[in-house]
Coordinates of C-alpha atoms in Angstrom, one line a residue:
X1 CA 13.4 13.0 -14.2
X2 CA 12.3 12.8 -10.6
X3 CA 9.8 15.3 -9.1
X4 CA 10.2 14.3 -5.5
X5 CA 13.6 13.6 -3.9
X6 CA 14.1 12.5 -0.3
X7 CA 18.0 12.3 0.9
X8 CA 18.6 10.6 3.9
X9 CA 15.8 12.2 5.6
X10 CA 15.5 12.2 9.2
X11 CA 13.6 13.0 12.1
X12 CA 13.9 12.8 15.6
X13 CA 11.7 13.5 19.0
X14 CA 14.4 14.0 21.7
X15 CA 16.0 10.2 21.8
X16 CA 13.2 8.6 19.7
X17 CA 14.3 8.2 15.9
X18 CA 11.1 8.6 13.9
X19 CA 12.3 8.5 10.6
X20 CA 16.0 7.1 9.9
X21 CA 17.7 8.4 6.8
X22 CA 15.0 7.7 4.6
X23 CA 15.9 8.1 0.7
X24 CA 13.5 7.9 -2.2
X25 CA 12.9 9.4 -5.8
X26 CA 9.1 9.7 -7.4
X27 CA 8.9 10.4 -11.1
X28 CA 6.7 12.5 -12.5
X29 CA 2.9 11.2 -12.8
X30 CA 3.8 7.9 -10.4
X31 CA 1.7 6.8 -8.0
X32 CA 3.9 5.9 -5.1
X33 CA 2.7 4.5 -1.3
X34 CA 4.4 4.4 2.0
X35 CA 3.1 1.3 3.8
X36 CA 3.3 0.4 7.2
X37 CA 2.2 -0.6 10.5
X38 CA 1.3 2.0 13.1
X39 CA 4.6 4.0 14.2
X40 CA 6.8 3.2 11.6
X41 CA 7.3 6.8 10.2
X42 CA 5.0 6.9 7.0
X43 CA 3.1 9.9 8.7
X44 CA 6.0 11.8 10.1
X45 CA 7.6 11.6 6.4
X46 CA 4.5 13.0 4.5
X47 CA 4.3 15.8 7.5
X48 CA 8.3 16.8 6.6
X49 CA 7.4 17.1 2.9
X50 CA 4.2 19.1 3.4
X51 CA 6.1 21.5 5.8
X52 CA 4.0 20.6 9.2
X53 CA 7.4 18.9 10.6
X54 CA 10.9 20.2 10.5
X55 CA 13.8 17.4 9.5
X56 CA 16.4 16.6 11.9
X57 CA 18.5 16.1 9.1
X58 CA 18.6 14.9 5.0
X59 CA 17.0 17.0 2.2
X60 CA 13.7 17.4 0.7
X61 CA 13.7 18.4 -3.4
X62 CA 10.8 19.0 -5.3
X63 CA 11.6 20.0 -9.1
X64 CA 15.1 20.6 -7.9
X65 CA 14.0 22.8 -5.2
X66 CA 15.1 22.8 -1.6
X67 CA 12.4 22.9 0.4
X68 CA 14.2 23.2 3.9
X69 CA 13.3 27.0 4.2
X70 CA 9.9 26.9 2.1
X71 CA 6.9 27.5 4.7
X72 CA 4.3 25.1 4.3
X73 CA 2.0 27.4 2.6
X74 CA 4.3 28.3 -0.3
X75 CA 5.2 24.4 -1.2
X76 CA 2.5 24.1 -3.7
X77 CA 1.3 20.9 -2.5
X78 CA -2.3 19.4 -2.4
X79 CA -3.0 17.6 0.3
X80 CA -6.1 15.2 1.5
X81 CA -6.1 14.6 5.0
X82 CA -7.6 11.3 6.5
X83 CA -10.7 14.0 8.3
X84 CA -11.2 15.3 4.6
X85 CA -11.5 18.8 7.2
X86 CA -14.2 20.5 4.5
X87 CA -16.2 23.7 5.7
X88 CA -19.3 22.9 6.6
X89 CA -20.7 26.1 5.9
X90 CA -19.5 26.1 2.3
X91 CA -21.0 24.5 -0.6
X92 CA -19.0 21.9 -2.6
X93 CA -18.1 24.7 -5.4
X94 CA -17.2 27.0 -2.4
X95 CA -15.2 24.2 -0.6
X96 CA -13.2 23.6 -3.9
X97 CA -12.8 26.9 -5.1
X98 CA -11.3 28.0 -1.4
X99 CA -7.8 27.6 -2.4
X100 CA -8.0 29.5 -5.8
X101 CA -9.8 32.2 -4.1
X102 CA -6.5 32.6 -1.3
X103 CA -4.4 32.3 -4.0
X104 CA -6.6 35.5 -5.6
X105 CA -7.4 33.6 -8.8
X106 CA -9.2 36.0 -11.0
X107 CA -13.4 35.0 -10.6
X108 CA -13.2 33.7 -14.2
X109 CA -10.6 31.5 -14.5
X110 CA -11.7 30.4 -10.7
X111 CA -15.3 29.1 -12.2
X112 CA -13.3 27.6 -14.8
X113 CA -11.2 25.4 -13.0
X114 CA -13.6 24.5 -10.6
X115 CA -16.1 23.3 -13.2
X116 CA -13.2 21.4 -14.7
X117 CA -12.0 19.6 -11.5
X118 CA -15.7 18.9 -9.9
X119 CA -16.3 17.0 -13.8
X120 CA -13.3 15.1 -12.9
X121 CA -14.4 14.0 -9.7
X122 CA -18.1 13.3 -11.0
X123 CA -19.6 15.7 -8.8
X124 CA -20.8 18.6 -11.1
X125 CA -24.4 18.0 -10.2
X126 CA -23.7 18.6 -6.9
X127 CA -22.0 21.6 -7.0
X128 CA -24.3 23.3 -4.6
X129 CA -24.6 21.1 -1.9
X130 CA -23.1 20.9 1.7
X131 CA -20.9 18.6 3.2
X132 CA -23.7 17.3 5.6
X133 CA -25.9 16.7 2.4
X134 CA -23.3 14.3 1.4
X135 CA -22.0 10.3 1.7
X136 CA -18.7 9.7 3.2
X137 CA -17.6 8.8 -0.7
X138 CA -18.8 12.1 -2.0
X139 CA -17.3 14.3 0.9
X140 CA -13.9 12.1 -0.1
X141 CA -14.1 13.5 -3.7
X142 CA -15.0 17.1 -2.5
X143 CA -11.7 16.8 -0.6
X144 CA -9.7 15.3 -3.4
X145 CA -11.2 18.2 -6.1
X146 CA -10.1 20.8 -3.6
X147 CA -6.3 19.6 -3.5
X148 CA -6.4 18.9 -7.2
X149 CA -8.0 22.3 -8.2
X150 CA -4.9 24.4 -7.2
X151 CA -2.9 22.2 -10.0
X152 CA -0.2 21.2 -7.7
X153 CA 3.0 19.6 -8.3
X154 CA 2.8 17.0 -6.0
X155 CA -0.5 15.4 -3.9
X156 CA -0.2 13.8 -0.8
X157 CA -2.6 11.7 0.7
X158 CA -2.8 10.8 4.4
X159 CA -5.1 7.9 4.9
X160 CA -7.7 9.3 2.7
X161 CA -10.3 6.3 2.6
X162 CA -9.7 5.0 6.1
X163 CA -13.0 6.4 7.4
X164 CA -15.0 4.6 4.6
X165 CA -16.8 1.4 5.2
X166 CA -15.0 -1.8 3.4
X167 CA -17.2 -1.8 0.4
X168 CA -17.3 2.0 -0.1
X169 CA -13.1 2.0 0.4
X170 CA -12.9 -0.3 -2.5
X171 CA -15.0 1.4 -4.9
X172 CA -12.7 4.5 -3.9
X173 CA -9.8 2.8 -4.7
X174 CA -10.9 2.7 -8.3
X175 CA -12.1 6.1 -8.6
X176 CA -9.0 7.6 -6.9
X177 CA -6.4 5.6 -9.5
X178 CA -9.0 7.0 -12.0
X179 CA -8.9 10.4 -10.9
X180 CA -5.0 10.5 -10.4
X181 CA -4.4 9.1 -13.6
X182 CA -6.9 11.4 -15.9
X183 CA -5.0 14.3 -14.0
X184 CA -1.3 13.1 -14.5
X185 CA -0.6 14.3 -10.7
X186 CA 2.2 13.0 -9.1
X187 CA 0.8 11.0 -5.7
X188 CA 2.2 10.0 -2.6
X189 CA 0.0 8.2 -0.5
X190 CA 0.3 7.1 3.0
X191 CA -1.6 3.8 4.4
X192 CA -1.2 0.9 6.7
X193 CA -3.7 -0.7 4.2
X194 CA -1.7 -3.7 2.2
X195 CA -4.5 -3.9 -0.4
X196 CA -4.9 -0.5 -0.8
X197 CA -1.2 0.1 -1.5
X198 CA -1.4 -3.1 -4.1
X199 CA -4.1 -1.5 -5.7
X200 CA -3.6 2.2 -6.6
X201 CA 0.3 2.1 -6.9
X202 CA 3.3 2.3 -9.2
X203 CA 5.6 1.5 -6.8
X204 CA 5.5 0.8 -2.8
X205 CA 8.1 1.9 0.0
X206 CA 7.6 -0.2 2.6
X207 CA 8.9 1.0 6.1
X208 CA 9.5 -0.4 9.3
X209 CA 11.2 1.4 12.5
X210 CA 11.4 4.5 10.6
X211 CA 13.4 3.0 7.8
X212 CA 12.8 2.0 4.1
X213 CA 12.6 -1.9 4.0
X214 CA 11.8 -2.2 0.1
X215 CA 10.9 -0.2 -2.8
X216 CA 9.3 -2.1 -5.5
X217 CA 6.5 -2.6 -7.5
X218 CA 3.3 -4.1 -6.0
X219 CA 4.1 -7.6 -7.6
X220 CA 7.5 -7.5 -7.0
X221 CA 7.0 -6.4 -3.5
X222 CA 4.8 -9.4 -2.8
X223 CA 6.3 -12.0 -5.0
X224 CA 9.8 -11.0 -3.7
X225 CA 9.6 -9.5 -0.6
X226 CA 13.0 -8.2 0.8
X227 CA 12.8 -10.1 4.2
X228 CA 10.4 -11.8 6.7
X229 CA 8.9 -8.6 7.7
X230 CA 7.8 -7.7 4.3
X231 CA 6.7 -11.2 3.2
X232 CA 4.1 -11.4 6.7
X233 CA 3.1 -7.8 6.0
X234 CA 2.1 -8.2 2.4
X235 CA -0.9 -10.4 2.9
X236 CA -0.6 -14.2 4.1
X237 CA 2.6 -15.8 4.1
X238 CA 4.0 -19.2 5.3
X239 CA 7.4 -18.8 6.9
X240 CA 9.3 -21.7 7.2
X241 CA 12.6 -22.0 9.1
X242 CA 15.4 -24.0 7.5
X243 CA 18.9 -24.5 6.5
X244 CA 19.9 -23.6 3.1
X245 CA 22.6 -26.5 1.1
X246 CA 24.3 -25.6 -2.1
X247 CA 25.9 -28.0 -4.5
X248 CA 26.3 -29.4 -7.9
X249 CA 23.1 -31.0 -8.0
X250 CA 21.2 -27.8 -7.0
X251 CA 20.0 -26.1 -4.1
X252 CA 18.6 -28.1 -1.2
X253 CA 16.4 -26.8 1.8
X254 CA 16.4 -28.8 5.0
X255 CA 13.5 -27.9 7.0
X256 CA 12.9 -30.0 10.6
X257 CA 13.0 -33.5 8.7
X258 CA 12.4 -32.9 5.5
X259 CA 14.9 -32.1 2.3
X260 CA 13.0 -29.7 0.1
X261 CA 14.3 -28.9 -3.7
X262 CA 15.0 -25.3 -3.7
X263 CA 15.0 -22.5 -6.2
X264 CA 17.8 -20.9 -7.7
X265 CA 19.3 -18.6 -4.8
X266 CA 22.1 -16.4 -4.6
X267 CA 21.8 -16.8 -0.6
X268 CA 25.0 -18.2 1.2
X269 CA 24.3 -21.5 2.6
X270 CA 23.5 -21.6 5.9
X271 CA 20.2 -20.8 8.4
X272 CA 17.4 -19.2 6.1
X273 CA 13.8 -18.2 6.5
X274 CA 11.6 -19.6 3.3
X275 CA 8.6 -17.6 2.3
X276 CA 5.9 -19.9 0.8
X277 CA 2.4 -17.8 -0.2
X278 CA -0.6 -19.8 0.5
X279 CA -2.1 -19.7 -3.0
X280 CA 1.0 -21.4 -4.2
X281 CA 0.0 -24.4 -2.5
X282 CA -1.8 -27.2 -4.2
X283 CA -3.8 -30.3 -2.9
X284 CA -3.0 -33.1 -4.7
X285 CA -2.6 -36.9 -4.8
X286 CA -0.2 -38.7 -2.4
X287 CA 2.3 -39.8 -5.2
X288 CA 2.7 -36.1 -6.5
X289 CA 2.8 -34.8 -3.0
X290 CA 5.8 -32.9 -1.0
X291 CA 4.5 -32.9 2.2
X292 CA 1.7 -35.0 3.8
X293 CA -0.9 -33.4 6.3
X294 CA -4.0 -32.8 8.3
X295 CA -6.3 -30.2 7.8
X296 CA -6.8 -28.5 11.7
X297 CA -9.1 -25.9 10.1
X298 CA -11.1 -24.3 7.1
X299 CA -12.6 -21.1 6.9
X300 CA -15.1 -19.8 4.1
X301 CA -14.3 -16.4 2.9
X302 CA -16.9 -16.1 0.3
X303 CA -14.3 -15.8 -3.0
X304 CA -12.0 -18.3 -1.3
X305 CA -11.5 -20.8 0.9
X306 CA -8.5 -20.8 3.8
X307 CA -6.9 -23.9 5.3
X308 CA -4.9 -24.8 8.0
X309 CA -2.9 -28.0 7.6
X310 CA -0.6 -29.6 10.3
X311 CA 2.1 -31.1 8.5
X312 CA 5.9 -32.1 9.1
X313 CA 7.4 -28.5 8.0
X314 CA 4.5 -27.1 10.9
X315 CA 1.5 -25.7 10.2
X316 CA 0.6 -24.0 6.5
X317 CA -2.0 -21.8 5.2
X318 CA -3.5 -22.7 2.2
X319 CA -5.7 -20.9 0.2
X320 CA -8.1 -22.1 -2.5
X321 CA -10.4 -20.0 -5.0
X322 CA -14.1 -21.1 -4.4
X323 CA -15.0 -22.9 -7.7
X324 CA -17.9 -25.0 -6.1
X325 CA -15.5 -28.2 -5.9
X326 CA -15.2 -30.6 -2.8
X327 CA -12.9 -29.1 -0.5
X328 CA -11.2 -31.4 2.1
X329 CA -12.8 -31.5 5.5
X330 CA -11.2 -31.0 9.0
X331 CA -9.6 -33.9 10.2
X332 CA -9.2 -35.0 6.6
X333 CA -5.3 -36.1 5.3
X334 CA -4.2 -34.3 2.6
X335 CA -0.9 -34.0 0.3
X336 CA 0.3 -30.8 -0.5
X337 CA 2.5 -29.6 -3.5
X338 CA 4.0 -26.6 -5.2
X339 CA 6.5 -25.4 -7.1
X340 CA 10.0 -25.1 -5.9
X341 CA 10.3 -21.5 -7.8
X342 CA 7.5 -20.3 -5.6
X343 CA 9.8 -20.7 -2.7
X344 CA 11.4 -17.4 -1.6
X345 CA 14.6 -17.9 0.3
X346 CA 15.5 -15.0 3.0
X347 CA 18.2 -14.5 5.2
X348 CA 17.8 -15.9 8.7
X349 CA 18.2 -12.2 10.1
X350 CA 15.1 -11.4 8.2
X351 CA 12.8 -13.3 10.0
X352 CA 12.1 -10.5 12.3

């Protein structure tokens, strides 16, 4: 059963449509991410759920209850903001317990729930410290504990890791997922970070221009993008314009002067955009090669190599795991191979 249902949710600011008929259901215990570039409407969507913005249209249901006339303070939601918004003059314990105190929870119950939540986020030993005495990651966990201690029906996270450095952000992704699963709280995250959404989520809702473009598991969104935008936004991708031809002998793709074997596809024959992930391409011998090329650039990224290869299909990106073996040099002639099943055929209109 869905704990949160958004039905045709819409928000206009004058003539600007920030969120356009957005529909999404979130199941109990799920971790769902709203993912998209700046200005796509994801934060506005979160603010409408939280009660900080009034929808121009549509419905928000929380456990079947219409939130249209429920003020923000009465929605029973846990919210973690990008800035954490901790009280500097309060200790960790006092910050975490503030929401309980405002709800007039009895002192004994307050102490029990604070202790339980601090244990969940592994901060029991720092309960007497002040925010200024803590690291960014620790402050983030205090903010999370303050949101969880009220036992919310829904946890809303607004870019909660964006202020952390790259290494700490990766560590906190694992910690955030652990906490969410142990608490069992239904969670909706807003982020523009693709790797963060894929690492944390059960499902991703990709947004563009205020609209929901694709809703899928992280693997399906990455491996089977709905259109060219999703393909390019979720990691690196090679986008190859072509023409799809079907026949008794199988699907064929004509790209520039080359004809490629295509995957099984339900697309109507005609102009298409072909998506091919860089890690699906292999260097191979001339006999097995699908297309020949020449390395124009290579970049060492520690755990992998990124190559740019000029081919008859245009410039292709190739990613290779760093295994210590010899890799092609800039200027070297190479041959590329991929499985036809790894080509994703998208409609030509999805190239935007």
